[in-house]
Coordinates of C-alpha atoms in Angstrom, one line a residue:
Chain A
X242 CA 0.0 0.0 0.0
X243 CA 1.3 3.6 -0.6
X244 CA 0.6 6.1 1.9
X245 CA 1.0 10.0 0.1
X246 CA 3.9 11.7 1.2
X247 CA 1.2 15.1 2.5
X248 CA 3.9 17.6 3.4
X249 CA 3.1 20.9 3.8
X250 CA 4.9 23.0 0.8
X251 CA 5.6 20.5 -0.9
X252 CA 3.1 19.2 -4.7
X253 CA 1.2 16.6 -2.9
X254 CA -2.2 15.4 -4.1
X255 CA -4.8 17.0 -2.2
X256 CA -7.5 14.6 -0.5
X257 CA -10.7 14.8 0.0
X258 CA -11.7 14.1 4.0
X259 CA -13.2 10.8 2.4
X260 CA -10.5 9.8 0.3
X261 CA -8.1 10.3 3.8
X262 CA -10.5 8.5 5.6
X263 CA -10.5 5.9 3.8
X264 CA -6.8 5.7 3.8
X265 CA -6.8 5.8 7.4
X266 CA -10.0 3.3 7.3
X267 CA -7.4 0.8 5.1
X268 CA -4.4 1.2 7.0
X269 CA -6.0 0.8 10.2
X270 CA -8.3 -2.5 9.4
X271 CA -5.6 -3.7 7.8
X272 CA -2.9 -3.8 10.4
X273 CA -5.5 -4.5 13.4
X274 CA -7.8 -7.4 12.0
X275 CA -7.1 -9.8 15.0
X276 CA -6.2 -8.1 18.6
X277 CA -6.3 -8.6 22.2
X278 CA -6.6 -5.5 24.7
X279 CA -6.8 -6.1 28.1
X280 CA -8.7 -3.4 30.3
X281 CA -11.5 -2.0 32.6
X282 CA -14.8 -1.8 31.3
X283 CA -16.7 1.7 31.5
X284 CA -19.9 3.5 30.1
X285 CA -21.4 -0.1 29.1
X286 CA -24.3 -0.2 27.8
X287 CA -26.6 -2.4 26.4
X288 CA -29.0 -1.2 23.2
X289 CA -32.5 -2.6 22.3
X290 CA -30.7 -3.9 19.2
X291 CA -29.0 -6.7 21.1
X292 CA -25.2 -4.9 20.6
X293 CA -23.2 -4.1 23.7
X294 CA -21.1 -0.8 23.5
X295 CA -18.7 -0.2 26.3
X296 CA -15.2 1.3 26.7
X297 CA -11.9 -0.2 27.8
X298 CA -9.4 1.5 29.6
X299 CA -6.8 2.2 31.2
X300 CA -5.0 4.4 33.1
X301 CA -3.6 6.5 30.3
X302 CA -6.1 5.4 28.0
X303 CA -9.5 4.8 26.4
X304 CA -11.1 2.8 23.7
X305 CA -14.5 2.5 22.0
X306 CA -16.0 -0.8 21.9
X307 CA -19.1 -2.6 20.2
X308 CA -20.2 -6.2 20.9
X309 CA -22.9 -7.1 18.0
X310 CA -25.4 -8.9 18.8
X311 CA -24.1 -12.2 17.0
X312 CA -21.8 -11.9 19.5
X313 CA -23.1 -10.6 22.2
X314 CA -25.6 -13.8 22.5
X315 CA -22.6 -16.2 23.2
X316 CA -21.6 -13.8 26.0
X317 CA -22.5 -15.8 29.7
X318 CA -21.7 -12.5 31.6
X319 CA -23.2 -8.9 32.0
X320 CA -20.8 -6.3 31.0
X321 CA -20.4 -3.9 34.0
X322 CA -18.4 -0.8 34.4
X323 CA -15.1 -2.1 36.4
X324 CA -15.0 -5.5 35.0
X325 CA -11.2 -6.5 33.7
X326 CA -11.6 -8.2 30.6
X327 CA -9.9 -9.1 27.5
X328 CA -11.3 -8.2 24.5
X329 CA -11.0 -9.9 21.2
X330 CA -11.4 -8.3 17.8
X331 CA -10.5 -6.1 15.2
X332 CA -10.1 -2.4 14.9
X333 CA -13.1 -0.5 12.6
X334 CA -13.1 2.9 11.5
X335 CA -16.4 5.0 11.2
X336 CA -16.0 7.6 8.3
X337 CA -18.7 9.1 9.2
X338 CA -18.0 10.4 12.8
X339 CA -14.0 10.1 12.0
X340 CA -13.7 7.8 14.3
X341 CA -12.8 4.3 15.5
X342 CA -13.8 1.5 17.4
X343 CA -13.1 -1.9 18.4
X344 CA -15.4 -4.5 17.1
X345 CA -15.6 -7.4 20.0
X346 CA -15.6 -10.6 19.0
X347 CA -15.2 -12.4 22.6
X348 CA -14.7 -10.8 25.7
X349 CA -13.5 -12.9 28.8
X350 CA -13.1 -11.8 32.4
X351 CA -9.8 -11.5 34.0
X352 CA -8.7 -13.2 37.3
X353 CA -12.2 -15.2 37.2
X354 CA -13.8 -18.0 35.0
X355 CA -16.7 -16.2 32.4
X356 CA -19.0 -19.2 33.6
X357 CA -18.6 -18.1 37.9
X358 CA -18.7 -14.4 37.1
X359 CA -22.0 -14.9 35.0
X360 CA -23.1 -16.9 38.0
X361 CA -22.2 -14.7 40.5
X362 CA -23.9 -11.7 38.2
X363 CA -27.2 -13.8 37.8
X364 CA -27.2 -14.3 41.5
X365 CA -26.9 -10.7 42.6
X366 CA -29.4 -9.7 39.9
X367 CA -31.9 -11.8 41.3
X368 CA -30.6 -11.5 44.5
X369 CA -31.2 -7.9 44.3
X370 CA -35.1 -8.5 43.1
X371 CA -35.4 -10.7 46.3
X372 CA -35.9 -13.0 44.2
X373 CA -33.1 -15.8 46.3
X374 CA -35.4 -14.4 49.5
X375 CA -35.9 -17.1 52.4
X376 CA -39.3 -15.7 52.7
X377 CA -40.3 -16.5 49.3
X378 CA -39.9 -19.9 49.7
X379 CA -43.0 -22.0 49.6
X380 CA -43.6 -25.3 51.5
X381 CA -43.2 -28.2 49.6
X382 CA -47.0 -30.0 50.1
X383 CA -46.3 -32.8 52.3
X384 CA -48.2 -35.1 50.6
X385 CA -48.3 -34.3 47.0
X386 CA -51.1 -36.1 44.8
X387 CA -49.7 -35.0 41.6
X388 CA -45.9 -33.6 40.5
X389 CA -45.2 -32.3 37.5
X390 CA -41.7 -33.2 36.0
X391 CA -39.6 -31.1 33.7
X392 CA -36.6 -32.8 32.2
X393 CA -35.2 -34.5 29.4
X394 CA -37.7 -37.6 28.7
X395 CA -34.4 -40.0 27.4
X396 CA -32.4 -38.7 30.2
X397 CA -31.2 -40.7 33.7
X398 CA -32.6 -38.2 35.8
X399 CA -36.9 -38.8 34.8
X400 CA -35.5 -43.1 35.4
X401 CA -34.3 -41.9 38.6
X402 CA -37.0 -40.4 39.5
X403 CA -39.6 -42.6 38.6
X404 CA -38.3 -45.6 40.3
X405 CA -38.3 -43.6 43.5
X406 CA -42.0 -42.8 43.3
X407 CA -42.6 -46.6 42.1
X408 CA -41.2 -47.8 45.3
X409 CA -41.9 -44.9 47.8
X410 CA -45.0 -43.3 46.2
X411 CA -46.7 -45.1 43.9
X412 CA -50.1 -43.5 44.2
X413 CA -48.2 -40.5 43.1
X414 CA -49.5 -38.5 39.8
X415 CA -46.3 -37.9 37.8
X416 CA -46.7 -35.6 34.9
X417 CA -43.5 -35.2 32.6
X418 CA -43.2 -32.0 31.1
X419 CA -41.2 -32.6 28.3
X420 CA -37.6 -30.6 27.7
X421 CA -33.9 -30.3 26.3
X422 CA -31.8 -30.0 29.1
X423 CA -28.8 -29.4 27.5
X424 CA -27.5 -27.0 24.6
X425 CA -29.2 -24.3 21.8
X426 CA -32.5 -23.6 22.9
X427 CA -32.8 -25.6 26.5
X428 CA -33.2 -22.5 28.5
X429 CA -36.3 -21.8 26.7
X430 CA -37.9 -25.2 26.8
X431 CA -37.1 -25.7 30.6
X432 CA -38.7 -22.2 31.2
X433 CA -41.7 -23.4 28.7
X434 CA -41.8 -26.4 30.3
X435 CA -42.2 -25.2 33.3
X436 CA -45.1 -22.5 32.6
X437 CA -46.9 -25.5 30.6
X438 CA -47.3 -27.1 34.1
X439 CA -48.7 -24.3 35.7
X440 CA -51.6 -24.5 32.9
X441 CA -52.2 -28.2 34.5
X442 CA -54.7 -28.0 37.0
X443 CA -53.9 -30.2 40.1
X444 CA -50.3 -30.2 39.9
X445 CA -49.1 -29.7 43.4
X446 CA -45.0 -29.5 43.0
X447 CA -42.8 -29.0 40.5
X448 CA -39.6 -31.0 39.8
X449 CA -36.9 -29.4 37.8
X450 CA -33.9 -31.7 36.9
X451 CA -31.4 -33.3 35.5
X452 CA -28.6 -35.7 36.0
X453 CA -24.7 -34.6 36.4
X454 CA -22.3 -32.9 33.9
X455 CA -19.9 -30.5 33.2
X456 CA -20.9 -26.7 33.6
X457 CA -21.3 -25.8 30.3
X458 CA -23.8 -29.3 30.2
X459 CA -25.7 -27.7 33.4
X460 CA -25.6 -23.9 32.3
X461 CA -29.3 -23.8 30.8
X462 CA -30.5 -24.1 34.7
X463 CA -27.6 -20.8 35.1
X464 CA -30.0 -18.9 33.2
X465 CA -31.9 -16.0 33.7
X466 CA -34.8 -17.2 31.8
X467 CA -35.1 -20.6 33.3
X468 CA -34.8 -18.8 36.9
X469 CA -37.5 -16.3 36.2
X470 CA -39.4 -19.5 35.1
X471 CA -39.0 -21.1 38.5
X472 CA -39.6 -17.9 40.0
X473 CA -42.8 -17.1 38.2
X474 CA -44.6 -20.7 39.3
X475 CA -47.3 -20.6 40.8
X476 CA -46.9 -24.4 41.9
X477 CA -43.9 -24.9 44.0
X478 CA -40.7 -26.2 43.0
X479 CA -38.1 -28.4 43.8
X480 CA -34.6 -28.1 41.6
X481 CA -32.9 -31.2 41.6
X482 CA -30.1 -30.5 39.0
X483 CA -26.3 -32.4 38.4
X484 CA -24.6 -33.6 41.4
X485 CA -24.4 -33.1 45.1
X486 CA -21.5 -30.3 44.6
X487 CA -23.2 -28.6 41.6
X488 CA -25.3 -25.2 42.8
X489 CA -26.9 -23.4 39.9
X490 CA -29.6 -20.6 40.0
X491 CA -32.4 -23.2 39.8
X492 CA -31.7 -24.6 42.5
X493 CA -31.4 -21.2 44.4
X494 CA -35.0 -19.5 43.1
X495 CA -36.6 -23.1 43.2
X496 CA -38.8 -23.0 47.1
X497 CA -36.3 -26.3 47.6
X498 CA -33.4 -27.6 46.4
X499 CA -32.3 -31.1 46.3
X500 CA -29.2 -32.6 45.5
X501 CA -29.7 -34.4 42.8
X502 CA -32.6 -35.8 41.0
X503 CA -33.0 -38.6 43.3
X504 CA -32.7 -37.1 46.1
X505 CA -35.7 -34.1 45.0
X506 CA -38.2 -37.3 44.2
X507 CA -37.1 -38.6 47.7
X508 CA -38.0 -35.1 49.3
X509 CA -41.7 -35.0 47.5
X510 CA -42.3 -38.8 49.2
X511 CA -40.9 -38.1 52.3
X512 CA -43.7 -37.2 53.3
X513 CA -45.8 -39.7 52.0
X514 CA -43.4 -42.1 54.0
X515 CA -43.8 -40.3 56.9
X516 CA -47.9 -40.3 56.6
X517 CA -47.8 -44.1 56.0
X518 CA -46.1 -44.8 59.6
X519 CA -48.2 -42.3 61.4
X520 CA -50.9 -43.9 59.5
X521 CA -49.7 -47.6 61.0
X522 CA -48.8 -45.9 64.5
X523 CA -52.4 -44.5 64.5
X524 CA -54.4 -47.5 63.1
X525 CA -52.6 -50.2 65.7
X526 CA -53.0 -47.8 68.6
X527 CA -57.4 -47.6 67.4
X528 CA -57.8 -50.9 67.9
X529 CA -55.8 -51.4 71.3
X530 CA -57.6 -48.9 72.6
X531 CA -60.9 -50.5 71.5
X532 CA -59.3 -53.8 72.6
X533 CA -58.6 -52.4 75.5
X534 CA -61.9 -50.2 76.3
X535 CA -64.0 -53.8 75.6
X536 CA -62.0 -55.9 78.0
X537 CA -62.5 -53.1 80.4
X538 CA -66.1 -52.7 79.9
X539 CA -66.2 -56.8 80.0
X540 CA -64.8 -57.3 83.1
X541 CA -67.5 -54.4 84.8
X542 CA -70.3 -56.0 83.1
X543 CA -69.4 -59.5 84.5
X544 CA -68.9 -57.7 87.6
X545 CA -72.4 -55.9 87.6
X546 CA -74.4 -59.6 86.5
X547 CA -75.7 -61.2 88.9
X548 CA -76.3 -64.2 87.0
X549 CA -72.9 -65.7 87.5
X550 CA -73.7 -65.0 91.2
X551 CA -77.3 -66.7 90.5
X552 CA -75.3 -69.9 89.3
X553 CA -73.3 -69.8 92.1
X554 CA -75.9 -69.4 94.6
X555 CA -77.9 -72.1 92.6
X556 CA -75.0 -74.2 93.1
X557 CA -74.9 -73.6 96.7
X558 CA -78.6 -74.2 96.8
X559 CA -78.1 -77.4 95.3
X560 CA -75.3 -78.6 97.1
X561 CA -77.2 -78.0 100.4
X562 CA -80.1 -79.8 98.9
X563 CA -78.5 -83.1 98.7
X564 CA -76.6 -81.6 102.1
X565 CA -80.6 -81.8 103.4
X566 CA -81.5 -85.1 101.6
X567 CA -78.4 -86.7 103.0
X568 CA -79.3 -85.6 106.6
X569 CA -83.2 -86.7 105.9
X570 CA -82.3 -89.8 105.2
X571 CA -80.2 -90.2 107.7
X572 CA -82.8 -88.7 110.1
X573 CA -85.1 -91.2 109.2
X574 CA -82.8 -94.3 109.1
X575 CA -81.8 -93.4 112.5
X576 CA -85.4 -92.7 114.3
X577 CA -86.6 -95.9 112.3
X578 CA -83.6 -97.3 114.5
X579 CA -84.3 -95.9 117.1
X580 CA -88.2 -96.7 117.0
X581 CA -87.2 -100.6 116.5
X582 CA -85.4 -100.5 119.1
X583 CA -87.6 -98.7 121.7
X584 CA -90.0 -100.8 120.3
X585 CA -88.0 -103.5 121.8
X586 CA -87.5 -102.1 124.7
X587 CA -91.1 -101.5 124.9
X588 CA -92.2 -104.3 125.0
X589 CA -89.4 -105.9 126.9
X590 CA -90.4 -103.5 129.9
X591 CA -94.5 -104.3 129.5
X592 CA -93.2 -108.0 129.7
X593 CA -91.5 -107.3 132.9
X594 CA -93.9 -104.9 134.3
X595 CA -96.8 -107.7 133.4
X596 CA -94.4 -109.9 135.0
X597 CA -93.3 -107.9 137.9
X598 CA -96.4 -105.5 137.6
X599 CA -99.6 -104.9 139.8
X600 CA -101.7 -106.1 137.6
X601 CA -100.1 -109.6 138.0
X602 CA -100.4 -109.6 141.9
X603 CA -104.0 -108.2 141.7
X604 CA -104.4 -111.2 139.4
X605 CA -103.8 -113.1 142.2
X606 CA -106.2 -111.8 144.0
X607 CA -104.3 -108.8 145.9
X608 CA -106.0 -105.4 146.1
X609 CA -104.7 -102.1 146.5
X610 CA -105.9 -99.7 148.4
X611 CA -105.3 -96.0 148.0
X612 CA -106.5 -93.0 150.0
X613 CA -108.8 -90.4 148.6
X614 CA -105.5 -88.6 147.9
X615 CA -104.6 -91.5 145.8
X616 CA -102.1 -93.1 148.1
X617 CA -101.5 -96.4 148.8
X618 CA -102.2 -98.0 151.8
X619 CA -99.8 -99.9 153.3
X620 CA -100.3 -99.4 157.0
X621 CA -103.8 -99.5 159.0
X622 CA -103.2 -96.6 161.3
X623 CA -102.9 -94.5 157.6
X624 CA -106.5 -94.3 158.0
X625 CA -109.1 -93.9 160.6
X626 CA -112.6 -95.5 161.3
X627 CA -115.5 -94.2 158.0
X628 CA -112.5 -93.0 155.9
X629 CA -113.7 -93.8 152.5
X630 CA -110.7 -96.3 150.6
X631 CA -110.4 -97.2 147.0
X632 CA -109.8 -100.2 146.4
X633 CA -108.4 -101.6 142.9
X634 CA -108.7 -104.9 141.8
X635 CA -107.9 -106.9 138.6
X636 CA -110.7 -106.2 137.4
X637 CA -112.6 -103.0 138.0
X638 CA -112.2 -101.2 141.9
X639 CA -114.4 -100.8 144.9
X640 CA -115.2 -98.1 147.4
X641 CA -115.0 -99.2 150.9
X642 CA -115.7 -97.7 154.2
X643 CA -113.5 -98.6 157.3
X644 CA -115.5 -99.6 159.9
X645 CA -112.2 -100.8 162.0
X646 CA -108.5 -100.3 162.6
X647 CA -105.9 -102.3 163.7
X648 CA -102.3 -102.6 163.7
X649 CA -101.3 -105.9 163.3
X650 CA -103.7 -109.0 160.9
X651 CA -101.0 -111.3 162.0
Chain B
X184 CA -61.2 -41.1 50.2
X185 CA -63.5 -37.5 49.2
X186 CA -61.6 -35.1 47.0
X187 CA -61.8 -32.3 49.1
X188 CA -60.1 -34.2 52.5
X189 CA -57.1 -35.4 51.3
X190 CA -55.0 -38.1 52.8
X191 CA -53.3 -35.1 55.6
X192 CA -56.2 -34.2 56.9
X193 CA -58.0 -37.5 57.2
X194 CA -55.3 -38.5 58.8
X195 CA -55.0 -35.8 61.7
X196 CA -58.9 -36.5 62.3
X197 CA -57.9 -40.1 63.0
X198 CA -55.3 -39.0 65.1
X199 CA -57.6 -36.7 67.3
X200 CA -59.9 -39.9 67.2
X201 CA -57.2 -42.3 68.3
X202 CA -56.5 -39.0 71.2
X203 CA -60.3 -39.0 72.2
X204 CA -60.3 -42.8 73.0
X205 CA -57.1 -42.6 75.1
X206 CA -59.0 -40.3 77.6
X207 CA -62.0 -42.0 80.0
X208 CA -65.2 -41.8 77.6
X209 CA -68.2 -44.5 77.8
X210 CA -68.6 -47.2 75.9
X211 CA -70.6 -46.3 73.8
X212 CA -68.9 -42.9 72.8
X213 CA -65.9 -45.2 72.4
X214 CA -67.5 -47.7 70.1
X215 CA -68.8 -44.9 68.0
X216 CA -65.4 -43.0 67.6
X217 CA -63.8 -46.4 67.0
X218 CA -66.0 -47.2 64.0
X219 CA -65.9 -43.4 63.1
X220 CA -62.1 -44.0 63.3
X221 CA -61.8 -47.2 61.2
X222 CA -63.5 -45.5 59.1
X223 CA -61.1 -42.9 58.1
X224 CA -58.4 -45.6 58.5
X225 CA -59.3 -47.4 56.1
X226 CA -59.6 -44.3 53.8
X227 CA -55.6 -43.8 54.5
X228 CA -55.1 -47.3 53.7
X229 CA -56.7 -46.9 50.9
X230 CA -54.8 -44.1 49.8
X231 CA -51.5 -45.2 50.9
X232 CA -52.0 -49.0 48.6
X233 CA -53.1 -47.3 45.5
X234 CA -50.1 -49.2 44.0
X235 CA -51.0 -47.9 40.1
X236 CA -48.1 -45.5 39.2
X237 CA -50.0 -43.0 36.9
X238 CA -47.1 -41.1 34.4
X239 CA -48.7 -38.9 32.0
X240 CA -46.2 -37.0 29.0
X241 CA -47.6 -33.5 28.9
X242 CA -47.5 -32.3 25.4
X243 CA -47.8 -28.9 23.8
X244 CA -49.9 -28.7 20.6
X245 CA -49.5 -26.4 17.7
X246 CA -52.1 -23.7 19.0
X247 CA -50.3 -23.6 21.9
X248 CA -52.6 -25.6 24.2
X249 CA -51.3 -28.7 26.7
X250 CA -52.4 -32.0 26.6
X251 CA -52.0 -34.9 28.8
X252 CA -51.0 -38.5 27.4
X253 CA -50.0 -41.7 29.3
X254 CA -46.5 -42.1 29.3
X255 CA -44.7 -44.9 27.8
X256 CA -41.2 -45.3 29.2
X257 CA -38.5 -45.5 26.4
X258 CA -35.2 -46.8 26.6
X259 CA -32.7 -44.9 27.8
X260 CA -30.0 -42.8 25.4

């Protein structure tokens, strides 16, 4: 390329401001098609348009900037005024204003990985919005009868998650919402995903997830779209994204955050698991008590019948029945005994009083005489001339009249 | 189990239930709570064995409304 030699005084070709500028335009493009500057970021701004234009700088110096949108879509990170970057690119020159920028192809942060400072600018955005608040946290519902499900529908994280409802939950409703998780376009679908649940009447929790990877596989659930997704539900939500170590905005807007896929199906049956041993506790402790309350009431009502009594008393009253028949028969054998033998005796003593008796001597022809008192008579001086005597016989008895006494007849 | 009283709240009127018949009531008031209570048990049993796992795919039409088909579980990737 030849430059004019424009010396003052000296037959150069005169140029018109354009034809310079475009000299200046060639030499410029020319020589600075590919560079690297490394400085502070001021004045950023960011147009309607999609392009970024910023300045870099340094202490002794300044240069315009412009991020197109082509390239400003790729960018993870907010431009903000302080903010060390380098900037890749190419020098332009604007003929119209005289002046020159440089056209950013890449940008990256200094001193800090583009995909943690675009986390850590997310996080304070939403941060600032309240949106990472404690208070906005929902409860989970305890016992959920339908989830909802966003994820990839090939991927590990809906198997994990479905064989933890099979065997903890299997009541459970699941509803898979249908999404990329990974790559051009997943942002959108999560958020879509997600708002396409919200339309489902009687979902009660959400489930955003996805099994592990690197950063750049887990950055759709980094995104600002995805967390104003999470943060718009009106169902709650429960991020469940990567590993145990992997944090990502999801997980901090969603009202809970799990783990790890797994781990956020566990949390929506816990529970259910929980309910299902209460449940147990409650029904064995219903019928003890019943159990118990019947024994009790069993034992007072045997207490307050007298019909056990009755049978015992009956029992009694038998008993002493055949007590009483016993001694009856006993009774009798023992008068009828005793009759025989009086009997006996009986008639012995008549024998011997027939024998030994009165009647036997009077047979004989004896008498005795009794006083009117009824007393025998043995000796005459007993009674006095006329006293009336009886005297008995055998046979029948006289009255007599003494007409004389005297001591001795012998 | 009704739609409005789901499986929660049957559950803590059981449990007030189960807390009624630990104190000293008749007989009769127990006999009614108990049958009251195996009642509602057996609503949470009911609830709890439902063993069907119901998956449903929700899918977004063309005019931008959702519908709701059952799920069939493909291999994995």
């Amino acid at each position: 390329m030849s430059v004019p030699q424009a010396q003052f005084g000296q037959l150069n070709p005169v140029l018109s401001v354009s034809e310079f500028t475009a000299l200046i335009k060639d030499v410029l493009e020319e020589t600075f098609d590919a560079v690297a500057i490394v400085g502070e970021i001021s004045n950023a701004k960011l147009y309607p348009s999609g392009h970024w234009y910023f300045s870099l700088k340094d202490k002794d110096a300044t240069i315009s900037c412009v991020c197109f949108r082509n390239a400003a879509q790729y960018l993870k990170f907010e431009l903000e005024d302080g903010l060390q970057v380098v900037a890749k690119g190419k020098i332009s020159v604007y003929p119209p204003r005289g002046n020159y920028q440089i056209v950013v192809t890449g940008l990256e942060p200094v001193g800090i990985g583009q995909w943690q400072l675009a986390f850590e600018q997310l996080r304070e955005k939403l941060d600032k919005e309240g949106l990472l608040d404690s208070e906005r946290k929902r409860p989970i519902p305890a016992t959920p009868r339908c989830v909802g499900v966003v994820t990839s529908i090939a991927g590990a994280a809906l198997r994990d998650i479905l064989s933890v409802f099979k065997r903890r939950n299997p009541g459970l409703r699941v509803i898979i919402s249908p999404s990329k998780v990974q790559g051009e376009g997943s942002a959108e679908e999560i958020a879509q995903a997600i708002e396409s649940l919200n339309e489902v009447p009687g979902v009660d929790a959400i489930i955003v997830a996805r099994g592990g990877g690197s950063i750049e596989d887990l950055w759709s659930f980094n995104t600002e779209i995805v967390a104003r997704a999470v943060a718009a539900s009106g169902v709650p939500t429960i991020s469940g994204v990567g590993h145990e170590t992997d944090i990502t905005i999801c997980d901090l807007v969603a009202d809970l955050r799990a783990p790890t896929p797994t781990a956020a199906a566990e949390l929506v049956s816990r529970g259910h698991m929980e309910m299902a041993s209460a449940w147990t506790n409650l029904h064995r402790r219903l019928i003890d008590r019943i159990t118990e309350k019947l024994a009790t009431a069993r034992y007072r009502f045997e207490k307050a019948d007298p019909w056990p009594e009755l049978l015992r008393y009956a029992d009694r009253l038998q008993h002493l029945h055949l007590k009483l028949q016993n001694l009856r028969h006993k009774l009798l054998n023992t008068s009828e005994t005793l009759l025989a033998e009086n009997k006996h005796r009986w008639t012995m003593a008549y024998e011997k009083l027939m024998v030994l008796g009165p009647l036997n001597v009077l047979q004989r022809g004896f008498a005795v005489l009794r006083n009117q008192d009824g007393e025998i008579i043995t000796k005459a001086h007993k009674v006095k001339e006329g006293d009336t005597v009886e005297a008995l016989l055998a046979k029948g008895k006289l009255k007599l009249k003494v007409i004389e006494c005297e001591s001795d007849w012998y | 189990m009704s739609k409005e009283k789901d499986f929660e709240s049957t559950l803590k009127d059981l449990e007030k239930i189960v807390g009624k018949l630990d104190g000293e009531i008749k007989l009769e008031e127990a006999l009614e709570l108990f049958e009251e209570g195996i009642k509602l048990s057996s609503d949470c049993e009911k609830f709890l064995t439902t063993a069907e796992q119901k998956v449903e795919l929700l899918k977004r039409q063309a005019d931008g409304t959702a519908t709701l088909e059952v799920f069939v579980e493909v291999a994995a990737e």
